Coordinates of C-alpha atoms in Angstrom, one line a residue:
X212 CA 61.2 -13.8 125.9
X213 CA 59.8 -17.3 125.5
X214 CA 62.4 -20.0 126.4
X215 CA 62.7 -22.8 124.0
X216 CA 64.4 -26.6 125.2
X217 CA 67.3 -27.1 122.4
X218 CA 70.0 -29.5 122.8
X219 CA 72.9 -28.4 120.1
X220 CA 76.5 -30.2 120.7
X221 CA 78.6 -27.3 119.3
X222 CA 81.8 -28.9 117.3
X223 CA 85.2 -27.2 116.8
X224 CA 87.6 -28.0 114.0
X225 CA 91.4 -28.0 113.4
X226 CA 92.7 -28.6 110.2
X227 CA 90.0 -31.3 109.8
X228 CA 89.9 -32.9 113.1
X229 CA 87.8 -32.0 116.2
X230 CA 89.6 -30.2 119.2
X231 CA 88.6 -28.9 122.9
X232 CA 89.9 -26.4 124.5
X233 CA 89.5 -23.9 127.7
X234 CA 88.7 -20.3 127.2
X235 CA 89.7 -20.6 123.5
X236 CA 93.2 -22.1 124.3
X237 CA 95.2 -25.0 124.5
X238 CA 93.1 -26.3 122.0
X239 CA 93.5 -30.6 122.5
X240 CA 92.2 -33.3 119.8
X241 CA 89.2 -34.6 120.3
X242 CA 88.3 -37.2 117.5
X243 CA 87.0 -37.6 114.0
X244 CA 84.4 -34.9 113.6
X245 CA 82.1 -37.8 111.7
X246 CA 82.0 -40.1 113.8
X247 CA 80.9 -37.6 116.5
X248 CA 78.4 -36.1 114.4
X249 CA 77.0 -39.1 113.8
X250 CA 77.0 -40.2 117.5
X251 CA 74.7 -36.8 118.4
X252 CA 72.9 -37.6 115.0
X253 CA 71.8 -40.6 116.7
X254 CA 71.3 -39.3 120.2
X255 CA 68.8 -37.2 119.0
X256 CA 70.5 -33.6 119.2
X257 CA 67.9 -31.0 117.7
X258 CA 70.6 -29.4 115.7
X259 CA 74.6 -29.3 115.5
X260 CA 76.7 -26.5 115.3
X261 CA 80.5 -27.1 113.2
X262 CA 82.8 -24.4 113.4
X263 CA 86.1 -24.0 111.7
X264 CA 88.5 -22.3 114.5
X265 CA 91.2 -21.6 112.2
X266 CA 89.7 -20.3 108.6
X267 CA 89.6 -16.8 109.3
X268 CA 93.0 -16.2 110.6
X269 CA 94.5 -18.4 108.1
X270 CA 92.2 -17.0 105.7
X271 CA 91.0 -19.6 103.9
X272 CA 87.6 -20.6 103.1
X273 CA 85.1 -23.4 104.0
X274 CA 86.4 -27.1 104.3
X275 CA 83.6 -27.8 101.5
X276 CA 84.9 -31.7 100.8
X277 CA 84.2 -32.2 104.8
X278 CA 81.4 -30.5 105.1
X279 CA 79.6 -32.2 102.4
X280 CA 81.3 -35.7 103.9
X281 CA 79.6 -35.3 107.3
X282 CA 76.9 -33.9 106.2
X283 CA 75.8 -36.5 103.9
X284 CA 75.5 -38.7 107.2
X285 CA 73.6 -36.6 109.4
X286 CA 69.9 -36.1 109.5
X287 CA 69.8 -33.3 111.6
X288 CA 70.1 -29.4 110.5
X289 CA 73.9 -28.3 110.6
X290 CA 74.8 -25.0 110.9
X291 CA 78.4 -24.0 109.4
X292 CA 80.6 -21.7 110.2
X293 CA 84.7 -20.8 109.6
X294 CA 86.1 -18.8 106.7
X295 CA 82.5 -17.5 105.3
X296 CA 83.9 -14.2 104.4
X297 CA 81.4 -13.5 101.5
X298 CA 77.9 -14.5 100.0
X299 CA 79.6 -17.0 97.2
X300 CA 81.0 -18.7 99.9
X301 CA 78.0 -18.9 101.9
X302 CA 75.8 -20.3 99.0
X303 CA 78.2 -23.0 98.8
X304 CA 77.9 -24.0 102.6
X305 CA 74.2 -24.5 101.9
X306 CA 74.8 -26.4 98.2
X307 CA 77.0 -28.8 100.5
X308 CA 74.9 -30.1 102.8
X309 CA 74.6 -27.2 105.4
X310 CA 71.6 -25.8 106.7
X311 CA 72.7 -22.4 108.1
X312 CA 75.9 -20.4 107.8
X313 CA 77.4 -19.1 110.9
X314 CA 79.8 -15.9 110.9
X315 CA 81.5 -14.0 113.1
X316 CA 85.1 -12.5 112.2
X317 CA 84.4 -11.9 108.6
X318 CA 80.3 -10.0 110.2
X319 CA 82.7 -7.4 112.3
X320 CA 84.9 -6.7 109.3
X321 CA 82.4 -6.3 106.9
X322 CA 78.8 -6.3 108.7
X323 CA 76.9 -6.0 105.3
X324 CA 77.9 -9.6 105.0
X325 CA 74.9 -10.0 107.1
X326 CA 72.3 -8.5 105.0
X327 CA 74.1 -10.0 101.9
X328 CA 73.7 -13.3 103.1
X329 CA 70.3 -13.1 104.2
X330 CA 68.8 -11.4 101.3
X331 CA 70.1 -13.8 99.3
X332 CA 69.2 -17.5 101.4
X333 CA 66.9 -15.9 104.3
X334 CA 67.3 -14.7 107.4
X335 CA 66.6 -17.7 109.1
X336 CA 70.0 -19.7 107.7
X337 CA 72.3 -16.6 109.0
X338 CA 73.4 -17.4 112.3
X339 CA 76.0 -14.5 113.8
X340 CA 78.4 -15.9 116.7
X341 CA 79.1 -13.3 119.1
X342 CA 82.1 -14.0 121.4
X343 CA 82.2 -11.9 124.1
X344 CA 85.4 -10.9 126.8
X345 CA 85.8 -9.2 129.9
X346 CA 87.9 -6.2 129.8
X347 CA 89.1 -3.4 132.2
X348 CA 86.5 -1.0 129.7
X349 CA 83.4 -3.8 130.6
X350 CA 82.5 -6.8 128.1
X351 CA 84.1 -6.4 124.4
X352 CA 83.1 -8.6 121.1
X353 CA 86.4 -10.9 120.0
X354 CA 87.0 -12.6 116.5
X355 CA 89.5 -14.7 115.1
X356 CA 88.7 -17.5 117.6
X357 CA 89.6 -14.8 120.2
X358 CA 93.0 -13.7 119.3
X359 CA 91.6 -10.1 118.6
X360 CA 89.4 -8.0 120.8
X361 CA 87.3 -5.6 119.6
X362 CA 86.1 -2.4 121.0
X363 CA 82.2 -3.2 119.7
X364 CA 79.9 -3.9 122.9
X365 CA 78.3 -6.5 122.8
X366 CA 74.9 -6.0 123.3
X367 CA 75.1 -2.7 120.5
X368 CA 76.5 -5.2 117.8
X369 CA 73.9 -7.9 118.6
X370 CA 71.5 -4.8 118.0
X371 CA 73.2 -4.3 115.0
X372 CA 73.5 -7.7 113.8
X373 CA 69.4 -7.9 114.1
X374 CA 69.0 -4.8 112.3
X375 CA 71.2 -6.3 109.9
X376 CA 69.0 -9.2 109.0
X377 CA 70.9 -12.2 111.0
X378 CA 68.0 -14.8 112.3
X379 CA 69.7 -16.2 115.4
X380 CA 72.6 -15.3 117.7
X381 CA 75.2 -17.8 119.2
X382 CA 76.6 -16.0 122.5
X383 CA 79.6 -17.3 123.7
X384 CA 81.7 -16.0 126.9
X385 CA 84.9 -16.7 126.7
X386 CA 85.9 -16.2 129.9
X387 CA 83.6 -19.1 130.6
X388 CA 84.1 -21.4 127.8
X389 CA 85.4 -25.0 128.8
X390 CA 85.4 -24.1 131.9
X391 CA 82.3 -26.0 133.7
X392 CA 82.2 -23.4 135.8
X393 CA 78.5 -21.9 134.7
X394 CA 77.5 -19.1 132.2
X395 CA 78.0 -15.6 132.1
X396 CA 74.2 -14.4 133.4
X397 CA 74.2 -10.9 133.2
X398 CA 75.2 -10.3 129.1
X399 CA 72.8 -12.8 127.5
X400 CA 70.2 -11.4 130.0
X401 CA 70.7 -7.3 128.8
X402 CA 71.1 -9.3 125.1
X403 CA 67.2 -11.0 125.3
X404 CA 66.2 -7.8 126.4
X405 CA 66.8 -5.5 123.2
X406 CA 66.5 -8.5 120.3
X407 CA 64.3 -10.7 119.5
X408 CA 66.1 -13.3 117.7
X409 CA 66.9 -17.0 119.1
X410 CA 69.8 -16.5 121.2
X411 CA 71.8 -19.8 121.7
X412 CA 74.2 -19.6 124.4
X413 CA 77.4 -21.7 124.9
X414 CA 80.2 -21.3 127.4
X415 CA 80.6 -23.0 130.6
X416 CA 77.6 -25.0 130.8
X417 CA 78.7 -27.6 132.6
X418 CA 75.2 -29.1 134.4
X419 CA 71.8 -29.5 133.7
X420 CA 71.2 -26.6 136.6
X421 CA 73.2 -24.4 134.1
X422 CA 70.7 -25.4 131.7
X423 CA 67.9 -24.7 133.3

């Protein structure tokens, strides 16, 4: 697999404001999400990654008003993701100013979402977050901002999410995430080796050695 230098600040958002947390908890503001996208905007960041924490379980959709509010600002590609649950709503991400929708809760309930979505915009503006946990039966997908584990592996449904039609992956350890503490090596490396999407990886990166 070719390796490819991308610098993407991944945002989270809470009922319109940007939070921080530690593996997925304790979730602490953070600031105005404009005003930091516009800070990465200018710092150069190759793309920027929004994601609404709390649409899915609350089961609402998209934040369309702030979406198209930041997005107006920003002149790098945004890609969206938090309450996409079907392709209406996913047209609408793009009509507002996003470049790529990015699903995860709604993918694992209903994975012909996927192909939905990228038959209808291309493959290359589905992005498919995979959150991934440690359990006693070995690594296991989570949704709902990791309130729910699953019983997919990991490595199958990214697999299946390629079959599917998805054009890039977004893997995220939970275990790791917020932590500092380095990523989790050993699932992105059995990921790279059975899909050949882009595979972004977030989740305890917390040096440039971590990077690299």
């Amino acid at each position: 697999m070719a390796y490819f230098k991308r610098i993407i600040p991944s945002l989270l958002l809470s009922d319109g404001r940007l939070v921080k947390g530690v593996q997925f908890k304790n979730h602490q503001d953070a600031g105005n999400p404009a005003s930091t996208i516009r800070i990465f905007n200018d710092q150069m960041a190759d793309e920027i990654i929004v994601c609404d924490i709390n649409a899915s379980k609350r089961r609402v959709g998209p934040d369309l008003v702030a979406l198209n509010a930041f997005a107006s600002r920003c002149f790098v590609p945004i890609c969206y993701g938090g309450g996409i649950k079907n392709l209406e709503m996913a047209k609408k991400v793009i009509l507002n100013g996003a470049d790529k929708v990015l699903v995860n809760s709604h993918a694992i309930n209903n994975p012909k979402l996927i192909s939905e979505i990228s038959d209808a915009i291309g493959s290359q503006a589905v992005v498919v977050a995979v959150d991934f946990v440690k359990t006693h039966a070995g690594h296991r997908v989570a949704k709902q901002n990791a309130q729910i584990v699953t019983s997919l592996n990991p490595i199958e449904w990214c697999k299946e999410v390629q079959n599917l039609g998805a054009g890039e992956l977004v893997l995220t350890s939970v275990d790791q995430e917020g932590t500092r503490n380095g990523i989790e090596h050993s699932i992105i490396e059995e990921v790279s080796k059975v899909v050949e999407l882009p595979i972004i990886v977030q989740g305890g990166i917390g040096s440039l050695d971590d990077c690299a």
